[in-house]
Short mmCIF file of C-alpha atoms and ligand atoms in Angstrom, two decimals:
data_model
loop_
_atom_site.label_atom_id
_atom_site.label_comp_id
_atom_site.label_asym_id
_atom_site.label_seq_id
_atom_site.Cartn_x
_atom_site.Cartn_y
_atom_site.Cartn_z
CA UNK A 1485 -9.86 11.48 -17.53
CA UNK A 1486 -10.71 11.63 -14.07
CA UNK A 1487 -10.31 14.33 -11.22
CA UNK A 1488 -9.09 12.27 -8.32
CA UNK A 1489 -8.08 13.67 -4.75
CA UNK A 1490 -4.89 11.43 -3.50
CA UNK A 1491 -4.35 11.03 0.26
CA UNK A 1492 -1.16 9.87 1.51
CA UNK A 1493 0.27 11.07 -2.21
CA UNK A 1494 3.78 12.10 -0.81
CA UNK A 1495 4.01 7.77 0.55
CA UNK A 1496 5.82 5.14 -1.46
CA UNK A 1497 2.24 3.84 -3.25
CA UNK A 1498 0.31 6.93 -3.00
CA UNK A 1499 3.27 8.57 -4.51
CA UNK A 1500 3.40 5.90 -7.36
CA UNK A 1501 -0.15 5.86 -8.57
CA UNK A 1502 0.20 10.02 -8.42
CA UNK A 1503 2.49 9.01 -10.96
CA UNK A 1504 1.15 6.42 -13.09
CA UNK A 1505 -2.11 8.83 -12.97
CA UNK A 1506 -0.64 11.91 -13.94
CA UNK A 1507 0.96 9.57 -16.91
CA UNK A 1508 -2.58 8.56 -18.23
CA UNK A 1509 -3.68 12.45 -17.70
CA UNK A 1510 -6.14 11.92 -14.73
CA UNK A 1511 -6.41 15.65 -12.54
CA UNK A 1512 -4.85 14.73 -9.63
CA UNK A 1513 -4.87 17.07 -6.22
CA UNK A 1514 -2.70 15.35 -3.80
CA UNK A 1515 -2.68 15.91 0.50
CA UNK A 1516 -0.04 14.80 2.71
CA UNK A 1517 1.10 15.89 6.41
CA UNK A 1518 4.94 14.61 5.62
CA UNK A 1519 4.77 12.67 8.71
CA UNK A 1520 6.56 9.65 7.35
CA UNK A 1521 7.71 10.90 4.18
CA UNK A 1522 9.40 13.98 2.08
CA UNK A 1523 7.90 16.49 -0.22
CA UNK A 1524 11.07 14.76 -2.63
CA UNK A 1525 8.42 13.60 -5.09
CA UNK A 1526 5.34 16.26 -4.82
CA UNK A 1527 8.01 18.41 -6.27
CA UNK A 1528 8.91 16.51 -8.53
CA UNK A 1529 5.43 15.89 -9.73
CA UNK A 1530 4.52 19.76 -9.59
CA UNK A 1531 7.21 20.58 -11.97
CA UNK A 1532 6.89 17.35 -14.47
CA UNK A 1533 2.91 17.28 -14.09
CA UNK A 1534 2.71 20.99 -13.19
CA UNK A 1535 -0.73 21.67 -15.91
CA UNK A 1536 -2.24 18.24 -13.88
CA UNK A 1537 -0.70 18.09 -10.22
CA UNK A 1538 -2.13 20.23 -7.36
CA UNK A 1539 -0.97 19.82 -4.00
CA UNK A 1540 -2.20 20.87 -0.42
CA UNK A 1541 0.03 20.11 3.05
CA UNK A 1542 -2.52 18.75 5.20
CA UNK A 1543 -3.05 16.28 7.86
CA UNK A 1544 -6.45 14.84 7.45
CA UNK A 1545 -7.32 14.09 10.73
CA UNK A 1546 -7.44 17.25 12.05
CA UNK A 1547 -7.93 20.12 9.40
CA UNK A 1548 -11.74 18.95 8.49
CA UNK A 1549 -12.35 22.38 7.55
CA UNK A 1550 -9.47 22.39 4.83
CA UNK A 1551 -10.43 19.43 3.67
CA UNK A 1552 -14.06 20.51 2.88
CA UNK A 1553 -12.45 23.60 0.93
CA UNK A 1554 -10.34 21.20 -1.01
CA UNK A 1555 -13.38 19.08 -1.80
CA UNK A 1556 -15.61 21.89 -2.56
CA UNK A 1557 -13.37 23.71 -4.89
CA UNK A 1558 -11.93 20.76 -6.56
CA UNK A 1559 -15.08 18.82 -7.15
CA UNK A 1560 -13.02 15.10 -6.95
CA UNK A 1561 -14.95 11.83 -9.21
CA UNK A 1562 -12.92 10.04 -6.57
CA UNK A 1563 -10.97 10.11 -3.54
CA UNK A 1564 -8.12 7.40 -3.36
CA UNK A 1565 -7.49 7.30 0.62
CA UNK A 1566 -3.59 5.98 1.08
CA UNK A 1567 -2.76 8.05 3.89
CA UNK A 1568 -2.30 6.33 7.10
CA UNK A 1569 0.36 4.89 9.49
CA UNK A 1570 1.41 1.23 9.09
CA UNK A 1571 3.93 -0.09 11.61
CA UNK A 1572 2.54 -3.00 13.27
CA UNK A 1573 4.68 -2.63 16.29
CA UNK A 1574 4.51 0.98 16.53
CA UNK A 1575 0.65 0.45 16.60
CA UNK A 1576 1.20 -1.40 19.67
CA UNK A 1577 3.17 0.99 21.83
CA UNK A 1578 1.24 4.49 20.59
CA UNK A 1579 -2.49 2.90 19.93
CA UNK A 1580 -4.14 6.56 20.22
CA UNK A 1581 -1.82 7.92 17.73
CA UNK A 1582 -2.90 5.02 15.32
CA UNK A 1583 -6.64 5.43 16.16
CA UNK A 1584 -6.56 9.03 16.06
CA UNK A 1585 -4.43 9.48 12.86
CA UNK A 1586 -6.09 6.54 10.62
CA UNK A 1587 -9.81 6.36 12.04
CA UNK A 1588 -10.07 9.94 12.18
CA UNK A 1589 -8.83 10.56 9.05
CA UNK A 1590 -11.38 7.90 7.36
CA UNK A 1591 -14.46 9.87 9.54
CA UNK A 1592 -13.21 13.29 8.48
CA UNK A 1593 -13.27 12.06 4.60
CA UNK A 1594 -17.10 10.60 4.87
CA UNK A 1595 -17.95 13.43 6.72
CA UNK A 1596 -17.09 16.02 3.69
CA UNK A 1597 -18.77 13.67 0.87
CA UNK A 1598 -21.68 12.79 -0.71
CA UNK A 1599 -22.54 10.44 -3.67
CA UNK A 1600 -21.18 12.91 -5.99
CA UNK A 1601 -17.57 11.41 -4.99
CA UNK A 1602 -16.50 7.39 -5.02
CA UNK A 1603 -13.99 6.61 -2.52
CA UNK A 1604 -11.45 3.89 -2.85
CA UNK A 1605 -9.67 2.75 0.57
CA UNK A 1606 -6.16 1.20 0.97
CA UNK A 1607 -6.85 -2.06 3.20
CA UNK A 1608 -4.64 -4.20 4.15
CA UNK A 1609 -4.39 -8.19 4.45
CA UNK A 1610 -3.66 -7.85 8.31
CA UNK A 1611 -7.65 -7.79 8.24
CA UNK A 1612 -7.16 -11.53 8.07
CA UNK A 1613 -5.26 -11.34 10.70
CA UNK A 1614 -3.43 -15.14 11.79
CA UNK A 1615 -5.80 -17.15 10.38
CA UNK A 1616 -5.30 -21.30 9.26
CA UNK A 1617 -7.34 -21.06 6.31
CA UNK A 1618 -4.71 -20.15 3.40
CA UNK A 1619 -5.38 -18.89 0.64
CA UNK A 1620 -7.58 -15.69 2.28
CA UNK A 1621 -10.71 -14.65 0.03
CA UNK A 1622 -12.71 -11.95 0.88
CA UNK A 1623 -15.50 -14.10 2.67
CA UNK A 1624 -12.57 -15.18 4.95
CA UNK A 1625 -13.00 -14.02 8.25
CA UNK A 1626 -12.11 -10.57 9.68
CA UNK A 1627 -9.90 -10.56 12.79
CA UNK A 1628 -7.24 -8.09 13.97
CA UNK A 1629 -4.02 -8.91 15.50
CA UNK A 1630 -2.55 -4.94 16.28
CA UNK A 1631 -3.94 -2.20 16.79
CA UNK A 1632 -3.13 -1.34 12.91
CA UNK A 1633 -4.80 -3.90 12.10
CA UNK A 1634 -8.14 -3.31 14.56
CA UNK A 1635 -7.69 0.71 12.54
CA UNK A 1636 -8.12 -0.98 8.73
CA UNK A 1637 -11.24 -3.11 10.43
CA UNK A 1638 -12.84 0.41 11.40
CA UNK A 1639 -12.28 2.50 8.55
CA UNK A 1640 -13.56 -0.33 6.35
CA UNK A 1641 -16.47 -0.10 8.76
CA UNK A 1642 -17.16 3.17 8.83
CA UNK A 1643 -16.63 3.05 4.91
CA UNK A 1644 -19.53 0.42 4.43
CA UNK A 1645 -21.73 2.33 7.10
CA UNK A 1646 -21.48 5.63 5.02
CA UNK A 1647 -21.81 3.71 1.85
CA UNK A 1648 -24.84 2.56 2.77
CA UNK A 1649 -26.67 5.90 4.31
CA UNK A 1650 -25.25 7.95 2.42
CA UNK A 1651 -25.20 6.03 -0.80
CA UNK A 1652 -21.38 6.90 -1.40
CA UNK A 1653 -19.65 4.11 -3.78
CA UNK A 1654 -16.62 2.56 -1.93
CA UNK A 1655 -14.23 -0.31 -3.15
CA UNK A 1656 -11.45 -1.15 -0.35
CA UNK A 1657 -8.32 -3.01 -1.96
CA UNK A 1658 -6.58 -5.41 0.56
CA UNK A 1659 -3.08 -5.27 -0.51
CA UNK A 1660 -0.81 -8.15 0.32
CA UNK A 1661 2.77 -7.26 0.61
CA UNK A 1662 3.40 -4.55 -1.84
CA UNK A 1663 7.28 -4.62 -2.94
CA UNK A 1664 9.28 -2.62 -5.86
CA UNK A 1665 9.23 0.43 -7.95
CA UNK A 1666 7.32 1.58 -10.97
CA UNK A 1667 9.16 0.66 -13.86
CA UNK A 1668 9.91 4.17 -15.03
CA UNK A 1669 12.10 3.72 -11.44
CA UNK A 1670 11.33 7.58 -10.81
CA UNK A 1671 10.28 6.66 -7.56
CA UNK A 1672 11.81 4.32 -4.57
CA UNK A 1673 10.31 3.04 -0.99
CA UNK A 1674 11.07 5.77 1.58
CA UNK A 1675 11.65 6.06 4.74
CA UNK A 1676 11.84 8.76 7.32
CA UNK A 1677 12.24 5.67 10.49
CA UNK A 1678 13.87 2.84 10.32
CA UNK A 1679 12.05 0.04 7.81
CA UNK A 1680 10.48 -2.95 9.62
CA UNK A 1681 9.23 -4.58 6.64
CA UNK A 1682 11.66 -7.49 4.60
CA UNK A 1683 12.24 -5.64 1.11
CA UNK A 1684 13.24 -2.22 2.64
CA UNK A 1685 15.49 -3.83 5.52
CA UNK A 1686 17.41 -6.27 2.41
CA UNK A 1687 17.60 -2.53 0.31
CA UNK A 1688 19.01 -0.91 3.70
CA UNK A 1689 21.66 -4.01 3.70
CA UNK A 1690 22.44 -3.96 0.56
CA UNK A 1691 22.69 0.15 0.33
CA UNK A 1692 25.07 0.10 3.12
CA UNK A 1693 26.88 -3.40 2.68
CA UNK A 1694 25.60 -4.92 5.68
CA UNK A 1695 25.98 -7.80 4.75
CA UNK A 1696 23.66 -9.73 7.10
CA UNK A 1697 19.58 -9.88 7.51
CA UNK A 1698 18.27 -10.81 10.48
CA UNK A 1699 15.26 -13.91 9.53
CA UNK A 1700 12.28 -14.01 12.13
CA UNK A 1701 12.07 -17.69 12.71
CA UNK A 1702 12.92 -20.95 11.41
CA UNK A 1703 10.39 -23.34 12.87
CA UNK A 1704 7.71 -22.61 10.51
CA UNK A 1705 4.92 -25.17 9.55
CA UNK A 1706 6.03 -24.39 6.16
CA UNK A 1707 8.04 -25.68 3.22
CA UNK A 1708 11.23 -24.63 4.48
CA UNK A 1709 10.62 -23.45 7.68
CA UNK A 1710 10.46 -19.48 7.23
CA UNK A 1711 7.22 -17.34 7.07
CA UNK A 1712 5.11 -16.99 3.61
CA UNK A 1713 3.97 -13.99 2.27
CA UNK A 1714 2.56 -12.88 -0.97
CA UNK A 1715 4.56 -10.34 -2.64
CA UNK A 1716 3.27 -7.85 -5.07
CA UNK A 1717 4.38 -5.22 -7.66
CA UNK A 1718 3.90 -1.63 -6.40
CA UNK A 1719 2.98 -1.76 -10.22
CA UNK A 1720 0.12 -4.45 -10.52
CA UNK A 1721 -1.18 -2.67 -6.89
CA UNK A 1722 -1.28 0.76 -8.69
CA UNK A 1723 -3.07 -1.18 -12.02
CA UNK A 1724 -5.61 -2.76 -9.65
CA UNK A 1725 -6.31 0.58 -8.38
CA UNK A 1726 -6.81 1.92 -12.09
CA UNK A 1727 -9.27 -1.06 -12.71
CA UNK A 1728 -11.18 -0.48 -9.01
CA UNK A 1729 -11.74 3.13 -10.33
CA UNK A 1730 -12.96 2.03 -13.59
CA UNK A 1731 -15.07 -0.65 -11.94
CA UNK A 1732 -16.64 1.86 -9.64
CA UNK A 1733 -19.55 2.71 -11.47
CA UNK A 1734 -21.24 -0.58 -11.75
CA UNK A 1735 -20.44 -0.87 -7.75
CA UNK A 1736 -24.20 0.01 -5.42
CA UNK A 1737 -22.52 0.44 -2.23
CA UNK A 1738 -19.20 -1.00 -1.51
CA UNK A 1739 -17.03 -3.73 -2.24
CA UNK A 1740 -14.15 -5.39 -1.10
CA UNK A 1741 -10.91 -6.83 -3.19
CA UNK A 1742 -7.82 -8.68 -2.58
CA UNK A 1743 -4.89 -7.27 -4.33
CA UNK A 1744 -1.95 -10.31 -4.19
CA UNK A 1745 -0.70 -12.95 -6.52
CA UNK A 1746 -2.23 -16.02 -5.03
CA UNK A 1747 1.78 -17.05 -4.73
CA UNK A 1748 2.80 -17.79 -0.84
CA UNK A 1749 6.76 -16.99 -1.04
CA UNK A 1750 9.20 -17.48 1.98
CA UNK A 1751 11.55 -15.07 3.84
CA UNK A 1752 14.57 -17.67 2.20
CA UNK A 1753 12.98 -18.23 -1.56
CA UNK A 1754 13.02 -13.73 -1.75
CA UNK A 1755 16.30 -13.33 0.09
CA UNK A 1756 17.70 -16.00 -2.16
CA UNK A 1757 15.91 -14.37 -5.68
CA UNK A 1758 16.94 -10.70 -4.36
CA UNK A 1759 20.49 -12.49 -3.97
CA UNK A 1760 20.78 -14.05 -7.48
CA UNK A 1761 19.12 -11.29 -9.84
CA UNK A 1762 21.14 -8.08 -8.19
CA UNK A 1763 24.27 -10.37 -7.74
CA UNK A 1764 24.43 -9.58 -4.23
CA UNK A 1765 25.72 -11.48 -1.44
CA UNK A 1766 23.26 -10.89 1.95
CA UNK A 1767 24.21 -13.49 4.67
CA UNK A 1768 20.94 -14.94 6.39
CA UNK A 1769 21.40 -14.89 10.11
CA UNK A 1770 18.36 -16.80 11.74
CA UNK A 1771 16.69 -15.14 15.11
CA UNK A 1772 13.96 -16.02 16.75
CA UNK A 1773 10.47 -15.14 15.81
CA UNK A 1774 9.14 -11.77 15.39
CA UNK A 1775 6.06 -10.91 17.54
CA UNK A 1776 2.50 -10.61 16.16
CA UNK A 1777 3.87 -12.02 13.23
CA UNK A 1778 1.99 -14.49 11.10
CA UNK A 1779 3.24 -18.00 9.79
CA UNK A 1780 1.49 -18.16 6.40
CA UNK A 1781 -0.95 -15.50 4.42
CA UNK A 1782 -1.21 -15.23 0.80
CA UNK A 1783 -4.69 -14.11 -1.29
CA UNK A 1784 -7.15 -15.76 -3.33
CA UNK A 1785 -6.87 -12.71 -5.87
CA UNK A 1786 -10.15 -14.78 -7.91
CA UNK A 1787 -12.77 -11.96 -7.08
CA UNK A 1788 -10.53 -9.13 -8.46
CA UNK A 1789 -9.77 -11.68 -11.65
CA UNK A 1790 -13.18 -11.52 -12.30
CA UNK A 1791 -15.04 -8.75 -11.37
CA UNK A 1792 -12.04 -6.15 -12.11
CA UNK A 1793 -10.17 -7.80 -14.80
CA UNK A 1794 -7.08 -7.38 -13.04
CA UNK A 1795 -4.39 -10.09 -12.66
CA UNK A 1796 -1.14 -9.51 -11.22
CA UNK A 1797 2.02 -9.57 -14.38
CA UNK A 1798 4.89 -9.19 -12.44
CA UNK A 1799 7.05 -12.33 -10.98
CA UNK A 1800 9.28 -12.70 -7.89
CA UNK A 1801 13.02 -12.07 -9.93
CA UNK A 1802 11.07 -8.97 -11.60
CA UNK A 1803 10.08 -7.29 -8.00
CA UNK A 1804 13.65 -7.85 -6.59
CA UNK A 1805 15.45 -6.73 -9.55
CA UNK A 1806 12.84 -3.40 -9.88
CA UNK A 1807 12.98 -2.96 -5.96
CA UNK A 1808 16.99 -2.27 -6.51
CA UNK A 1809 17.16 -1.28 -9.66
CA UNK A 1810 14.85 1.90 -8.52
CA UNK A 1811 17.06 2.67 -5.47
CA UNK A 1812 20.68 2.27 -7.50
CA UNK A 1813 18.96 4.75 -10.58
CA UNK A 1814 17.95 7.26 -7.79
CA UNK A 1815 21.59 7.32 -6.29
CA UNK A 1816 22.76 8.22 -8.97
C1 LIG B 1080 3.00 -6.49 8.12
C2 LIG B 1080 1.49 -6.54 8.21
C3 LIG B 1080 0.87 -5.81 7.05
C4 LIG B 1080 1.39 -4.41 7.00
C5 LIG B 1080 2.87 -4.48 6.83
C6 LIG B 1080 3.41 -3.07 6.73
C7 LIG B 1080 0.38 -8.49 9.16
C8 LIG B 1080 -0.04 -9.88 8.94
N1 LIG B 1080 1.06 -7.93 8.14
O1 LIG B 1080 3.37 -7.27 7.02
O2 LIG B 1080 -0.52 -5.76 7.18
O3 LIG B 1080 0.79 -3.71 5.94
O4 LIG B 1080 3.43 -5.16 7.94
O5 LIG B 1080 4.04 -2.65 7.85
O6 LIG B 1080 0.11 -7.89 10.17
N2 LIG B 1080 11.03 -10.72 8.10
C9 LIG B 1080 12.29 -11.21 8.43
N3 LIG B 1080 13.28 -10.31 8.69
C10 LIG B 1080 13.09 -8.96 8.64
C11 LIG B 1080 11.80 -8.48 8.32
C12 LIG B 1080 10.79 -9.38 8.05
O7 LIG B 1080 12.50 -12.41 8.50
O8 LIG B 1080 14.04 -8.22 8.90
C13 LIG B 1080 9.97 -11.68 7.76
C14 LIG B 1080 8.72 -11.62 8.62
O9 LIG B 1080 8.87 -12.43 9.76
C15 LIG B 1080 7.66 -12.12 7.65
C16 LIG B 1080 8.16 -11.62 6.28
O10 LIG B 1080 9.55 -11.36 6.44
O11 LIG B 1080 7.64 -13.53 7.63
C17 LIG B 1080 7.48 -10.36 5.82
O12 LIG B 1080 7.55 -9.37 6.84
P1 LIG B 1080 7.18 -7.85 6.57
O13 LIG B 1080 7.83 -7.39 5.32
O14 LIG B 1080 7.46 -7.10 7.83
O15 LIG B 1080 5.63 -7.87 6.27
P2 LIG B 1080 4.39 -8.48 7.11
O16 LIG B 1080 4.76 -8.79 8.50
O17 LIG B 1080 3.80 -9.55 6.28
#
């Protein structure tokens, strides 16, 4: 049992590992600012978790003095740091808001700890950025495409920088493209703006019978002409965040993990799956490419294989079925 200090716990996965925590009986004292999300589930967890779930309203990258309270008085093993904003386009028209909110927030954490608390950082693939040499390992090189991106470069930065001074123990997970629901389907991808991202716009279609989704591109170099990603179960992410935590005590300074399936899928092979498993009927309507966006990027997940004994479970029919499933048990 662990006391662990969850940032971002009100977001779609900092709200799902609260939840898978809280299961296994960790302490958990979550901080959020609502700025893209709803205290829906923080009440939910205060009245189903209510002897394990504390909860502050805060917005990290300002209230440093709160958060040193918080820290003092709660005396976290680890800090699990999922708050941040994570539009890629939205990064490019407000870049101070995305450097103040998700750098700031990463300084103000390292400035209130010591080695008495690990710290475990939500990356993100786009540190890749567009790069030729598929799959990505974590040797692979580091390059930003948005100013998102150029924010996950810095914190890790700043991470490995206080790591080493101040000999704090840091793992950052690189997540892929995490998709679905946990399985107990208490929980579903939120939104407060409109989704960007291919799962949430298909739910959006399917909620309100669209009937169309809009596919960036069909001139590809790839096996049928749409872009690949790797798709991953919110639940394998939130079980490769269990293992980084249990894995942080043989860790010196810091390391860094992919968290994907090693499986490149394409905008067609998930619209198809989502089609067949829900029996749903979304028409594809090509467009032309997206912006900034990437042709191919999928992980070499090898390092977390070994070193975390961690391997994704979940297949491509499972995270479309649980993606919808989630949303249809929460309408209900
Ligand atoms: C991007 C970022 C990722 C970030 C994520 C969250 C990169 C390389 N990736 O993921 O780091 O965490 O956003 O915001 O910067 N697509 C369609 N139609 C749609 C929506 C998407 O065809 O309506 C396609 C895209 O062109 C892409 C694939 O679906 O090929 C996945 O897109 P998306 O879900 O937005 O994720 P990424 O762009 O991979």
């Amino acid at each position: 049992m662990k006391k662990i200090l969850v940032t971002g716990s009100a977001g779609y996965i900092g709200s799902t590992f609260t939840y898978e925590a809280l299961k296994r009986h960790h302490i958990i004292f979550g901080l959020d600012n609502f700025s893209n999300s709803t205290p829906k589930y923080i009440d939910f967890f205060k009245e189903k978790f209510h002897e394990n779930f504390y909860f502050s309203e805060l917005d990290l990258s300002i209230s440093k003095i709160d958060l040193k309270k918080i820290i003092f008085s709660f005396k976290p093993d680890v800090i699990l740091h999922f708050a941040g904003l994570k539009a890629v386009g939205e990064s490019e028209q407000k870049p101070d808001l995305y450097w103040k909110n998700n750098v700031n927030a990463t300084l103000n954490i390292l400035d209130c700890i010591d080695k008495n608390t690990d710290l475990i950082f939500s990356s993100s693939a786009t540190v890749y950025g567009n790069s030729s040499e598929q799959p990505l390992n974590e040797k692979s090189r580091i390059q930003a495409t948005s100013v998102y991106g150029e924010t996950k470069i810095a914190s890790e930065k700043l991470i490995k920088e206080a790591s080493l001074s101040k000999g704090i123990k840091a793992i950052s997970l690189r997540y892929f493209n995490p998709v679905a629901a946990h399985k107990d389907f208490v929980i579903s991808e939120d939104y407060l703006n409109k989704p960007n991202n291919l799962m949430p716009k298909l739910i959006e279609s399917a909620k309100k019978n669209l009937n169309s989704i809009d596919i960036y591109g069909k001139d590809y170099a790839t096996r049928d002409g749409t872009g690949e990603r790797d798709y991953i179960h919110i639940q394998d992410l939130v079980e490769g965040h269990l293992k980084a935590i249990e894995k942080l005590k043989a860790i010196e300074n810091i390391e860094f993990y992919n968290l994907g399936t090693g499986n490149p899928i394409s905008v067609l092979e998930l619209i198809d799956t989502f089609n067949r498993v829900n029996k749903l009927n979304i028409k594809k309507n090509f467009v032309a490419r997206r912006k900034g966006d990437v042709e191919v990027c999928y992980a070499d997940p090898s390092k977390a294989i070994h070193e975390l004994g961690w391997k994704a479970k979940y297949n491509l029919a499972e995270m479309c079925r649980d993606a919808w499933a989630a949303v249809n048990y929460e309408l209900k």
